[in-house]
Short mmCIF file of N, CA and C in Angstrom, two decimals:
data_model
loop_
_atom_site.label_atom_id
_atom_site.label_comp_id
_atom_site.label_asym_id
_atom_site.label_seq_id
_atom_site.Cartn_x
_atom_site.Cartn_y
_atom_site.Cartn_z
N MET A 345 0.84 -1.18 0.00
CA MET A 345 0.00 0.00 0.00
C MET A 345 0.88 1.25 0.00
N LYS A 346 0.51 2.20 -0.84
CA LYS A 346 1.26 3.45 -0.90
C LYS A 346 1.09 4.22 0.40
N LEU A 347 2.15 4.92 0.79
CA LEU A 347 2.14 5.67 2.04
C LEU A 347 1.02 6.71 2.07
N GLN A 348 0.75 7.33 0.93
CA GLN A 348 -0.29 8.36 0.88
C GLN A 348 -1.65 7.82 1.26
N HIS A 349 -1.88 6.49 1.12
CA HIS A 349 -3.16 5.88 1.49
C HIS A 349 -3.23 5.55 2.98
N ARG A 350 -2.12 5.72 3.70
CA ARG A 350 -2.09 5.44 5.14
C ARG A 350 -2.20 6.71 5.97
N VAL A 351 -2.29 7.88 5.33
CA VAL A 351 -2.36 9.15 6.03
C VAL A 351 -3.62 9.91 5.58
N ARG A 352 -4.44 10.33 6.55
CA ARG A 352 -5.60 11.17 6.29
C ARG A 352 -5.46 12.45 7.09
N VAL A 353 -5.12 13.53 6.42
CA VAL A 353 -4.95 14.81 7.10
C VAL A 353 -6.32 15.36 7.49
N ARG A 354 -6.48 15.74 8.76
CA ARG A 354 -7.74 16.26 9.28
C ARG A 354 -7.72 17.78 9.37
N GLU A 355 -6.66 18.34 9.93
CA GLU A 355 -6.62 19.79 10.13
C GLU A 355 -5.17 20.25 10.19
N VAL A 356 -4.87 21.36 9.53
CA VAL A 356 -3.54 21.98 9.55
C VAL A 356 -3.70 23.40 10.07
N THR A 357 -2.93 23.74 11.11
CA THR A 357 -2.99 25.07 11.71
C THR A 357 -1.62 25.72 11.63
N LEU A 358 -1.57 26.92 11.07
CA LEU A 358 -0.32 27.68 11.00
C LEU A 358 -0.04 28.29 12.36
N LEU A 359 1.11 27.96 12.94
CA LEU A 359 1.50 28.49 14.25
C LEU A 359 2.40 29.71 14.12
N SER A 360 3.26 29.71 13.11
CA SER A 360 4.19 30.82 12.92
C SER A 360 4.66 30.86 11.48
N ASP A 361 4.76 32.06 10.96
CA ASP A 361 5.29 32.28 9.62
C ASP A 361 6.26 33.45 9.69
N ASN A 362 7.03 33.49 10.79
CA ASN A 362 7.92 34.61 11.06
C ASN A 362 9.23 34.48 10.30
N TRP A 363 10.01 33.46 10.61
CA TRP A 363 11.29 33.22 9.93
C TRP A 363 11.09 32.16 8.87
N TYR A 364 10.59 30.98 9.29
CA TYR A 364 10.14 29.94 8.39
C TYR A 364 8.75 29.54 8.84
N THR A 365 8.24 28.39 8.44
CA THR A 365 6.86 28.03 8.69
C THR A 365 6.74 26.91 9.71
N LEU A 366 6.00 27.16 10.77
CA LEU A 366 5.71 26.16 11.79
C LEU A 366 4.21 25.88 11.78
N LYS A 367 3.87 24.60 11.60
CA LYS A 367 2.46 24.19 11.54
C LYS A 367 2.22 23.05 12.51
N THR A 368 0.98 22.92 12.96
CA THR A 368 0.57 21.73 13.68
C THR A 368 -0.49 21.04 12.83
N THR A 369 -0.40 19.74 12.72
CA THR A 369 -1.30 18.97 11.87
C THR A 369 -1.92 17.83 12.67
N SER A 370 -3.23 17.69 12.52
CA SER A 370 -3.96 16.54 13.06
C SER A 370 -4.23 15.61 11.89
N PHE A 371 -3.85 14.34 12.04
CA PHE A 371 -4.05 13.38 10.96
C PHE A 371 -4.32 12.00 11.53
N ASP A 372 -4.90 11.15 10.70
CA ASP A 372 -5.10 9.75 11.06
C ASP A 372 -4.04 8.93 10.34
N TRP A 373 -3.46 7.98 11.07
CA TRP A 373 -2.40 7.10 10.55
C TRP A 373 -2.89 5.66 10.58
N LEU A 374 -2.82 4.96 9.44
CA LEU A 374 -3.20 3.55 9.37
C LEU A 374 -2.02 2.72 9.86
N ARG A 375 -2.18 2.16 11.05
CA ARG A 375 -1.12 1.39 11.69
C ARG A 375 -0.90 0.06 10.98
N SER A 376 0.22 -0.57 11.27
CA SER A 376 0.55 -1.86 10.66
C SER A 376 -0.47 -2.94 11.02
N ASP A 377 -1.17 -2.77 12.17
CA ASP A 377 -2.17 -3.76 12.58
C ASP A 377 -3.54 -3.51 11.95
N GLY A 378 -3.65 -2.50 11.05
CA GLY A 378 -4.89 -2.22 10.36
C GLY A 378 -5.80 -1.22 11.06
N GLN A 379 -5.42 -0.72 12.22
CA GLN A 379 -6.22 0.24 12.98
C GLN A 379 -5.80 1.67 12.63
N TRP A 380 -6.78 2.58 12.58
CA TRP A 380 -6.49 4.00 12.37
C TRP A 380 -6.23 4.65 13.73
N GLN A 381 -5.20 5.49 13.79
CA GLN A 381 -4.85 6.18 15.03
C GLN A 381 -4.74 7.67 14.75
N ARG A 382 -5.41 8.50 15.57
CA ARG A 382 -5.34 9.96 15.43
C ARG A 382 -4.02 10.45 16.04
N MET A 383 -3.31 11.31 15.32
CA MET A 383 -2.04 11.86 15.77
C MET A 383 -2.01 13.36 15.55
N ASN A 384 -1.18 14.05 16.33
CA ASN A 384 -0.93 15.48 16.16
C ASN A 384 0.58 15.69 16.12
N ARG A 385 1.04 16.41 15.10
CA ARG A 385 2.47 16.66 14.96
C ARG A 385 2.71 18.10 14.53
N GLU A 386 3.80 18.67 15.03
CA GLU A 386 4.26 19.98 14.56
C GLU A 386 5.36 19.75 13.54
N THR A 387 5.35 20.54 12.47
CA THR A 387 6.40 20.46 11.46
C THR A 387 6.96 21.86 11.22
N TYR A 388 8.27 21.92 11.14
CA TYR A 388 8.98 23.17 10.87
C TYR A 388 9.54 23.08 9.46
N ASP A 389 9.05 23.95 8.58
CA ASP A 389 9.47 23.93 7.17
C ASP A 389 10.36 25.13 6.90
N ARG A 390 11.64 24.84 6.72
CA ARG A 390 12.60 25.91 6.42
C ARG A 390 13.14 25.77 5.01
N GLY A 391 12.56 24.85 4.23
CA GLY A 391 13.04 24.60 2.88
C GLY A 391 14.15 23.56 2.88
N ASN A 392 14.54 23.12 1.71
CA ASN A 392 15.63 22.15 1.58
C ASN A 392 16.96 22.88 1.43
N GLY A 393 18.05 22.15 1.67
CA GLY A 393 19.35 22.78 1.64
C GLY A 393 20.43 21.93 1.00
N ALA A 394 21.63 22.47 0.99
CA ALA A 394 22.79 21.77 0.44
C ALA A 394 24.00 22.09 1.29
N THR A 395 24.94 21.14 1.33
CA THR A 395 26.18 21.31 2.09
C THR A 395 27.32 20.69 1.29
N LEU A 396 28.54 21.19 1.51
CA LEU A 396 29.69 20.72 0.72
C LEU A 396 30.96 20.76 1.55
N LEU A 397 31.79 19.74 1.37
CA LEU A 397 33.11 19.69 2.00
C LEU A 397 34.18 19.80 0.92
N PRO A 398 34.91 20.92 0.84
CA PRO A 398 36.05 21.00 -0.06
C PRO A 398 37.25 20.27 0.55
N TYR A 399 37.99 19.55 -0.29
CA TYR A 399 39.15 18.79 0.19
C TYR A 399 40.34 18.97 -0.75
N ASP A 400 41.53 18.94 -0.19
CA ASP A 400 42.77 18.99 -0.95
C ASP A 400 43.51 17.69 -0.65
N LEU A 401 43.49 16.77 -1.62
CA LEU A 401 44.10 15.45 -1.42
C LEU A 401 45.60 15.55 -1.18
N ALA A 402 46.27 16.39 -1.95
CA ALA A 402 47.73 16.48 -1.85
C ALA A 402 48.16 16.97 -0.47
N ARG A 403 47.46 17.95 0.06
CA ARG A 403 47.81 18.52 1.36
C ARG A 403 47.03 17.88 2.51
N ARG A 404 46.08 17.01 2.20
CA ARG A 404 45.23 16.31 3.19
C ARG A 404 44.51 17.31 4.09
N THR A 405 43.89 18.33 3.45
CA THR A 405 43.17 19.36 4.19
C THR A 405 41.72 19.46 3.74
N VAL A 406 40.91 20.08 4.59
CA VAL A 406 39.51 20.39 4.28
C VAL A 406 39.24 21.83 4.69
N LEU A 407 38.21 22.42 4.10
CA LEU A 407 37.79 23.77 4.45
C LEU A 407 36.47 23.70 5.21
N LEU A 408 36.42 24.37 6.35
CA LEU A 408 35.21 24.41 7.17
C LEU A 408 34.95 25.86 7.61
N THR A 409 33.81 26.07 8.23
CA THR A 409 33.45 27.38 8.76
C THR A 409 33.34 27.29 10.28
N ARG A 410 33.43 28.46 10.92
CA ARG A 410 33.15 28.54 12.36
C ARG A 410 32.25 29.76 12.54
N GLN A 411 31.09 29.55 13.21
CA GLN A 411 30.14 30.64 13.38
C GLN A 411 29.23 30.42 14.58
N PHE A 412 28.57 31.50 14.99
CA PHE A 412 27.63 31.46 16.10
C PHE A 412 26.30 30.90 15.64
N ARG A 413 25.74 29.98 16.43
CA ARG A 413 24.41 29.41 16.16
C ARG A 413 23.57 29.55 17.42
N TYR A 414 22.58 30.42 17.38
CA TYR A 414 21.78 30.69 18.57
C TYR A 414 21.07 29.45 19.11
N PRO A 415 20.41 28.61 18.29
CA PRO A 415 19.76 27.42 18.85
C PRO A 415 20.73 26.49 19.58
N ALA A 416 21.95 26.35 19.09
CA ALA A 416 22.95 25.53 19.79
C ALA A 416 23.35 26.20 21.10
N PHE A 417 23.48 27.52 21.08
CA PHE A 417 23.84 28.29 22.27
C PHE A 417 22.82 28.08 23.39
N VAL A 418 21.53 28.17 23.07
CA VAL A 418 20.51 28.02 24.11
C VAL A 418 20.38 26.58 24.59
N ASN A 419 21.01 25.64 23.86
CA ASN A 419 21.01 24.24 24.28
C ASN A 419 22.36 23.85 24.89
N GLY A 420 23.12 24.85 25.38
CA GLY A 420 24.32 24.56 26.14
C GLY A 420 25.63 24.62 25.40
N CYS A 421 25.63 24.91 24.11
CA CYS A 421 26.89 25.02 23.35
C CYS A 421 27.57 26.33 23.72
N GLU A 422 28.78 26.23 24.25
CA GLU A 422 29.48 27.42 24.74
C GLU A 422 30.59 27.88 23.80
N ASP A 423 30.56 27.44 22.55
CA ASP A 423 31.58 27.85 21.59
C ASP A 423 30.90 28.06 20.24
N LEU A 424 31.63 28.67 19.32
CA LEU A 424 31.15 28.77 17.95
C LEU A 424 31.15 27.37 17.35
N LEU A 425 30.21 27.10 16.44
CA LEU A 425 30.13 25.78 15.81
C LEU A 425 31.04 25.71 14.60
N ILE A 426 31.73 24.58 14.47
CA ILE A 426 32.53 24.30 13.28
C ILE A 426 31.65 23.48 12.36
N GLU A 427 31.50 23.96 11.12
CA GLU A 427 30.56 23.35 10.18
C GLU A 427 31.11 23.33 8.77
N ALA A 428 30.52 22.48 7.95
CA ALA A 428 30.73 22.53 6.51
C ALA A 428 29.89 23.68 5.95
N ALA A 429 30.35 24.26 4.87
CA ALA A 429 29.57 25.31 4.21
C ALA A 429 28.21 24.74 3.82
N ALA A 430 27.16 25.54 3.99
CA ALA A 430 25.81 25.05 3.71
C ALA A 430 24.87 26.22 3.51
N GLY A 431 23.71 25.94 2.94
CA GLY A 431 22.69 26.97 2.78
C GLY A 431 21.41 26.38 2.25
N LEU A 432 20.35 27.16 2.36
CA LEU A 432 19.05 26.76 1.83
C LEU A 432 19.03 26.93 0.32
N LEU A 433 18.24 26.10 -0.35
CA LEU A 433 18.19 26.13 -1.81
C LEU A 433 17.53 27.40 -2.35
N ASP A 434 16.49 27.88 -1.68
CA ASP A 434 15.78 29.09 -2.14
C ASP A 434 15.42 28.98 -3.62
N ASP A 435 14.82 27.86 -4.01
CA ASP A 435 14.33 27.60 -5.37
C ASP A 435 15.43 27.39 -6.41
N ALA A 436 16.69 27.30 -6.00
CA ALA A 436 17.79 27.00 -6.93
C ALA A 436 18.05 25.49 -6.93
N GLU A 437 18.75 25.02 -7.92
CA GLU A 437 19.18 23.62 -7.95
C GLU A 437 20.27 23.44 -6.89
N PRO A 438 20.34 22.25 -6.27
CA PRO A 438 21.30 22.05 -5.18
C PRO A 438 22.75 22.40 -5.53
N GLU A 439 23.24 21.95 -6.70
CA GLU A 439 24.64 22.25 -7.05
C GLU A 439 24.85 23.74 -7.27
N GLN A 440 23.92 24.39 -7.92
CA GLN A 440 24.02 25.84 -8.15
C GLN A 440 24.06 26.58 -6.82
N ARG A 441 23.19 26.20 -5.90
CA ARG A 441 23.11 26.90 -4.61
C ARG A 441 24.36 26.68 -3.78
N ILE A 442 24.88 25.43 -3.76
CA ILE A 442 26.04 25.17 -2.90
C ILE A 442 27.29 25.84 -3.46
N ARG A 443 27.39 25.97 -4.77
CA ARG A 443 28.53 26.70 -5.34
C ARG A 443 28.52 28.16 -4.86
N ALA A 444 27.33 28.77 -4.87
CA ALA A 444 27.22 30.16 -4.42
C ALA A 444 27.53 30.27 -2.93
N GLU A 445 27.06 29.31 -2.14
CA GLU A 445 27.33 29.33 -0.69
C GLU A 445 28.83 29.22 -0.40
N VAL A 446 29.52 28.35 -1.13
CA VAL A 446 30.96 28.18 -0.93
C VAL A 446 31.70 29.48 -1.27
N GLU A 447 31.27 30.16 -2.31
CA GLU A 447 31.89 31.45 -2.65
C GLU A 447 31.66 32.48 -1.55
N GLU A 448 30.41 32.55 -1.05
CA GLU A 448 30.07 33.52 -0.01
C GLU A 448 30.76 33.20 1.32
N GLU A 449 30.71 31.93 1.74
CA GLU A 449 31.19 31.56 3.06
C GLU A 449 32.68 31.29 3.11
N LEU A 450 33.23 30.64 2.08
CA LEU A 450 34.63 30.23 2.10
C LEU A 450 35.53 31.06 1.19
N GLY A 451 34.94 31.71 0.19
CA GLY A 451 35.74 32.53 -0.72
C GLY A 451 36.43 31.73 -1.83
N TYR A 452 35.86 30.57 -2.19
CA TYR A 452 36.44 29.73 -3.24
C TYR A 452 35.43 29.50 -4.36
N ARG A 453 35.91 29.55 -5.62
CA ARG A 453 35.10 29.18 -6.77
C ARG A 453 35.58 27.80 -7.21
N LEU A 454 34.74 26.81 -7.00
CA LEU A 454 35.13 25.41 -7.22
C LEU A 454 34.99 24.98 -8.66
N GLY A 455 35.74 23.94 -9.01
CA GLY A 455 35.62 23.31 -10.32
C GLY A 455 34.59 22.19 -10.24
N THR A 456 35.06 20.95 -10.30
CA THR A 456 34.18 19.79 -10.25
C THR A 456 33.57 19.62 -8.87
N VAL A 457 32.27 19.44 -8.84
CA VAL A 457 31.52 19.22 -7.61
C VAL A 457 30.79 17.89 -7.75
N ARG A 458 30.85 17.05 -6.70
CA ARG A 458 30.23 15.72 -6.78
C ARG A 458 29.21 15.54 -5.66
N LYS A 459 27.97 15.20 -6.07
CA LYS A 459 26.95 14.90 -5.07
C LYS A 459 27.16 13.48 -4.56
N ILE A 460 27.09 13.31 -3.23
CA ILE A 460 27.33 11.98 -2.67
C ILE A 460 26.08 11.33 -2.10
N PHE A 461 25.15 12.11 -1.56
CA PHE A 461 23.87 11.57 -1.09
C PHE A 461 22.99 12.72 -0.62
N GLU A 462 21.77 12.40 -0.22
CA GLU A 462 20.88 13.37 0.41
C GLU A 462 20.17 12.70 1.57
N CYS A 463 19.86 13.50 2.60
CA CYS A 463 19.28 12.95 3.84
C CYS A 463 18.30 13.93 4.46
N PHE A 464 17.33 13.37 5.19
CA PHE A 464 16.53 14.16 6.11
C PHE A 464 17.33 14.24 7.41
N MET A 465 17.53 15.45 7.92
CA MET A 465 18.43 15.62 9.06
C MET A 465 17.74 15.50 10.41
N SER A 466 16.47 15.84 10.50
CA SER A 466 15.72 15.73 11.75
C SER A 466 14.26 15.45 11.43
N PRO A 467 13.97 14.26 10.87
CA PRO A 467 12.65 14.00 10.29
C PRO A 467 11.50 13.90 11.28
N GLY A 468 11.79 13.92 12.58
CA GLY A 468 10.72 13.91 13.55
C GLY A 468 9.96 15.22 13.63
N SER A 469 10.59 16.32 13.17
CA SER A 469 9.91 17.61 13.26
C SER A 469 10.27 18.60 12.16
N VAL A 470 11.39 18.40 11.48
CA VAL A 470 11.85 19.36 10.46
C VAL A 470 11.73 18.70 9.08
N THR A 471 11.16 19.44 8.12
CA THR A 471 10.91 18.88 6.79
C THR A 471 12.14 18.86 5.89
N GLU A 472 13.20 19.57 6.25
CA GLU A 472 14.36 19.77 5.38
C GLU A 472 15.02 18.48 4.91
N ARG A 473 15.27 18.43 3.60
CA ARG A 473 16.12 17.40 2.98
C ARG A 473 17.40 18.10 2.57
N LEU A 474 18.55 17.54 2.98
CA LEU A 474 19.85 18.16 2.73
C LEU A 474 20.61 17.37 1.67
N HIS A 475 21.13 18.08 0.66
CA HIS A 475 21.92 17.49 -0.42
C HIS A 475 23.40 17.66 -0.06
N PHE A 476 24.15 16.56 -0.06
CA PHE A 476 25.56 16.54 0.36
C PHE A 476 26.48 16.46 -0.85
N PHE A 477 27.52 17.30 -0.84
CA PHE A 477 28.49 17.35 -1.93
C PHE A 477 29.92 17.35 -1.38
N VAL A 478 30.86 16.91 -2.20
CA VAL A 478 32.28 17.08 -1.95
C VAL A 478 32.91 17.64 -3.22
N ALA A 479 34.06 18.30 -3.05
CA ALA A 479 34.75 18.88 -4.21
C ALA A 479 36.20 19.12 -3.88
N PRO A 480 37.10 18.87 -4.83
CA PRO A 480 38.49 19.23 -4.61
C PRO A 480 38.67 20.75 -4.69
N TYR A 481 39.66 21.24 -3.94
CA TYR A 481 40.00 22.66 -4.02
C TYR A 481 41.50 22.80 -3.97
N ASP A 482 41.99 23.96 -4.43
CA ASP A 482 43.38 24.35 -4.24
C ASP A 482 43.44 25.87 -4.17
N SER A 483 44.59 26.41 -3.88
CA SER A 483 44.72 27.85 -3.63
C SER A 483 44.36 28.69 -4.86
N SER A 484 44.47 28.13 -6.07
CA SER A 484 44.16 28.89 -7.28
C SER A 484 42.67 29.21 -7.40
N MET A 485 41.84 28.51 -6.63
CA MET A 485 40.39 28.71 -6.70
C MET A 485 39.90 29.82 -5.76
N ARG A 486 40.79 30.37 -4.97
CA ARG A 486 40.38 31.40 -4.00
C ARG A 486 40.08 32.70 -4.73
N ILE A 487 38.88 33.24 -4.48
CA ILE A 487 38.46 34.47 -5.14
C ILE A 487 38.15 35.58 -4.14
N GLY A 488 38.18 35.26 -2.85
CA GLY A 488 37.86 36.27 -1.84
C GLY A 488 38.13 35.73 -0.45
N ALA A 489 37.77 36.53 0.55
CA ALA A 489 38.03 36.16 1.94
C ALA A 489 36.96 35.27 2.53
N GLY A 490 35.78 35.16 1.88
CA GLY A 490 34.68 34.42 2.48
C GLY A 490 34.09 35.21 3.63
N GLY A 491 33.49 34.53 4.57
CA GLY A 491 32.92 35.21 5.73
C GLY A 491 31.42 35.35 5.70
N GLY A 492 30.77 35.03 4.57
CA GLY A 492 29.32 35.12 4.49
C GLY A 492 28.86 36.53 4.17
N LEU A 493 27.53 36.72 4.26
CA LEU A 493 26.92 38.00 3.94
C LEU A 493 26.47 38.69 5.23
N ALA A 494 27.07 39.83 5.51
CA ALA A 494 26.74 40.56 6.74
C ALA A 494 25.27 40.93 6.78
N GLU A 495 24.67 41.25 5.61
CA GLU A 495 23.26 41.62 5.58
C GLU A 495 22.34 40.46 5.96
N ASP A 496 22.85 39.23 5.88
CA ASP A 496 22.10 38.05 6.31
C ASP A 496 22.45 37.65 7.74
N GLY A 497 23.24 38.49 8.41
CA GLY A 497 23.63 38.20 9.79
C GLY A 497 24.76 37.20 9.91
N GLU A 498 25.46 36.95 8.79
CA GLU A 498 26.55 35.97 8.82
C GLU A 498 27.85 36.63 9.26
N ASP A 499 28.59 35.96 10.12
CA ASP A 499 29.88 36.41 10.64
C ASP A 499 30.74 35.15 10.74
N ILE A 500 31.26 34.71 9.60
CA ILE A 500 31.84 33.38 9.45
C ILE A 500 33.36 33.43 9.36
N GLU A 501 33.99 32.59 10.15
CA GLU A 501 35.45 32.40 10.08
C GLU A 501 35.73 31.18 9.21
N VAL A 502 36.69 31.28 8.30
CA VAL A 502 37.08 30.16 7.45
C VAL A 502 38.21 29.39 8.12
N LEU A 503 38.06 28.08 8.21
CA LEU A 503 39.08 27.22 8.79
C LEU A 503 39.61 26.25 7.75
N GLU A 504 40.92 26.11 7.67
CA GLU A 504 41.53 25.05 6.88
C GLU A 504 42.19 24.12 7.87
N LEU A 505 41.71 22.88 7.92
CA LEU A 505 42.21 21.89 8.87
C LEU A 505 42.72 20.67 8.12
N SER A 506 43.68 19.98 8.70
CA SER A 506 44.04 18.68 8.15
C SER A 506 42.87 17.73 8.41
N ILE A 507 42.71 16.73 7.57
CA ILE A 507 41.62 15.77 7.78
C ILE A 507 41.81 15.06 9.12
N ASP A 508 43.04 14.82 9.52
CA ASP A 508 43.29 14.15 10.80
C ASP A 508 42.87 15.04 11.97
N ASP A 509 43.16 16.33 11.89
CA ASP A 509 42.75 17.27 12.94
C ASP A 509 41.23 17.35 12.99
N ALA A 510 40.58 17.45 11.83
CA ALA A 510 39.12 17.53 11.78
C ALA A 510 38.48 16.29 12.41
N LEU A 511 39.01 15.11 12.09
CA LEU A 511 38.45 13.88 12.66
C LEU A 511 38.72 13.79 14.16
N ALA A 512 39.86 14.29 14.62
CA ALA A 512 40.13 14.32 16.06
C ALA A 512 39.13 15.24 16.76
N ARG A 513 38.74 16.32 16.10
CA ARG A 513 37.75 17.23 16.68
C ARG A 513 36.36 16.60 16.71
N VAL A 514 36.06 15.73 15.76
CA VAL A 514 34.81 14.97 15.83
C VAL A 514 34.86 14.04 17.03
N ALA A 515 35.96 13.34 17.19
CA ALA A 515 36.10 12.35 18.27
C ALA A 515 36.00 12.97 19.65
N ASP A 516 36.53 14.19 19.82
CA ASP A 516 36.49 14.79 21.16
C ASP A 516 35.34 15.79 21.35
N GLY A 517 34.47 15.92 20.34
CA GLY A 517 33.28 16.74 20.49
C GLY A 517 33.41 18.19 20.07
N ARG A 518 34.59 18.61 19.62
CA ARG A 518 34.73 20.00 19.19
C ARG A 518 34.01 20.26 17.87
N ILE A 519 33.82 19.21 17.06
CA ILE A 519 32.95 19.30 15.89
C ILE A 519 31.74 18.44 16.22
N ALA A 520 30.59 19.11 16.38
CA ALA A 520 29.37 18.41 16.83
C ALA A 520 28.18 18.67 15.91
N ASP A 521 28.44 19.17 14.72
CA ASP A 521 27.38 19.43 13.74
C ASP A 521 27.20 18.19 12.87
N ALA A 522 25.97 17.69 12.79
CA ALA A 522 25.71 16.40 12.14
C ALA A 522 26.14 16.37 10.67
N LYS A 523 25.79 17.39 9.90
CA LYS A 523 26.13 17.36 8.48
C LYS A 523 27.64 17.33 8.28
N THR A 524 28.35 18.04 9.15
CA THR A 524 29.80 18.11 9.05
C THR A 524 30.44 16.78 9.43
N VAL A 525 29.95 16.17 10.48
CA VAL A 525 30.45 14.85 10.88
C VAL A 525 30.24 13.85 9.74
N MET A 526 29.06 13.87 9.14
CA MET A 526 28.77 12.96 8.03
C MET A 526 29.72 13.17 6.87
N LEU A 527 29.96 14.42 6.51
CA LEU A 527 30.87 14.72 5.40
C LEU A 527 32.31 14.32 5.72
N LEU A 528 32.75 14.58 6.94
CA LEU A 528 34.12 14.22 7.30
C LEU A 528 34.32 12.71 7.32
N LEU A 529 33.35 11.97 7.83
CA LEU A 529 33.46 10.51 7.83
C LEU A 529 33.43 9.96 6.41
N HIS A 530 32.61 10.55 5.55
CA HIS A 530 32.60 10.16 4.14
C HIS A 530 33.98 10.42 3.52
N ALA A 531 34.54 11.60 3.80
CA ALA A 531 35.85 11.94 3.25
C ALA A 531 36.93 10.99 3.75
N GLN A 532 36.86 10.63 5.02
CA GLN A 532 37.84 9.69 5.58
C GLN A 532 37.79 8.36 4.84
N LEU A 533 36.59 7.87 4.57
CA LEU A 533 36.43 6.56 3.95
C LEU A 533 36.61 6.58 2.44
N HIS A 534 36.02 7.57 1.77
CA HIS A 534 35.90 7.52 0.31
C HIS A 534 36.75 8.51 -0.45
N VAL A 535 37.35 9.48 0.23
CA VAL A 535 38.19 10.44 -0.45
C VAL A 535 39.64 10.21 -0.06
N PHE A 536 39.98 10.48 1.19
CA PHE A 536 41.36 10.31 1.64
C PHE A 536 41.72 8.82 1.74
N GLY A 537 40.80 8.01 2.22
CA GLY A 537 41.05 6.57 2.32
C GLY A 537 41.23 5.93 0.96
N ALA A 538 40.40 6.33 0.00
CA ALA A 538 40.49 5.77 -1.36
C ALA A 538 41.82 6.14 -2.02
N ALA A 539 42.33 7.33 -1.69
CA ALA A 539 43.59 7.79 -2.29
C ALA A 539 44.77 6.98 -1.78
N GLN A 540 44.65 6.34 -0.62
CA GLN A 540 45.75 5.56 -0.04
C GLN A 540 45.73 4.09 -0.49
N ARG A 541 44.65 3.68 -1.13
CA ARG A 541 44.55 2.27 -1.54
C ARG A 541 45.33 1.99 -2.80
#
C-alpha cells in the first residue's frame, strides 16, 4: 500500500510564519495492525538545503566554517560551531546553490563538484532534505576572503584543517554538527582513504 493511502490529514494550523513556517497537523495514521490512530504533529518547514566539504588530497586538508548558532547556544553550546559550508536552496538547484554558498562563506570558486547523497536531518519535526556534496579545491580557486553576507547576519570564520585534525575534533566533540560529521566521515572513507589504496 502506498504511504499516501495510510495518512488522512484532518486539520492543519499555521502556528508561525515569522522566519520559516511552523504548523501543527492533526491526521489519522493507518497502523501496521490495520487500525487507524489519530495523531498530532508539529512540522517546521525551512526549505531544503545543500552542504559541501572542499578537500585537498595532496595537502590532506579540508575547508570548514566557524560561526555562532543561537539554537545551539541556548542548548548549552558554549563555543562557535565548526561546520561545513551550507545553505538553503531558495528555489535553486542544489549544485548551483552550494557553489554560491561556498563562494560567499569560504571565498572559493570550485571546479568539479560531486553529489554523494541526500538525507533528512531531523525527520521527527523538520521537513528539510539536505543534499551533500564534496569537491576538490586548491589555492588557485580562492576568489575572496569568504565570511558570508553581513546583511544576512553571517559572521563566518574560514578554517583550513588537516583531515586528521578535523576527525580528532569529531572524536572529542569539538565538531558536533551532524552534516559536518557525516561529510568528514565520508571523506575519511571515500576520499582520503580511497587515495591511499
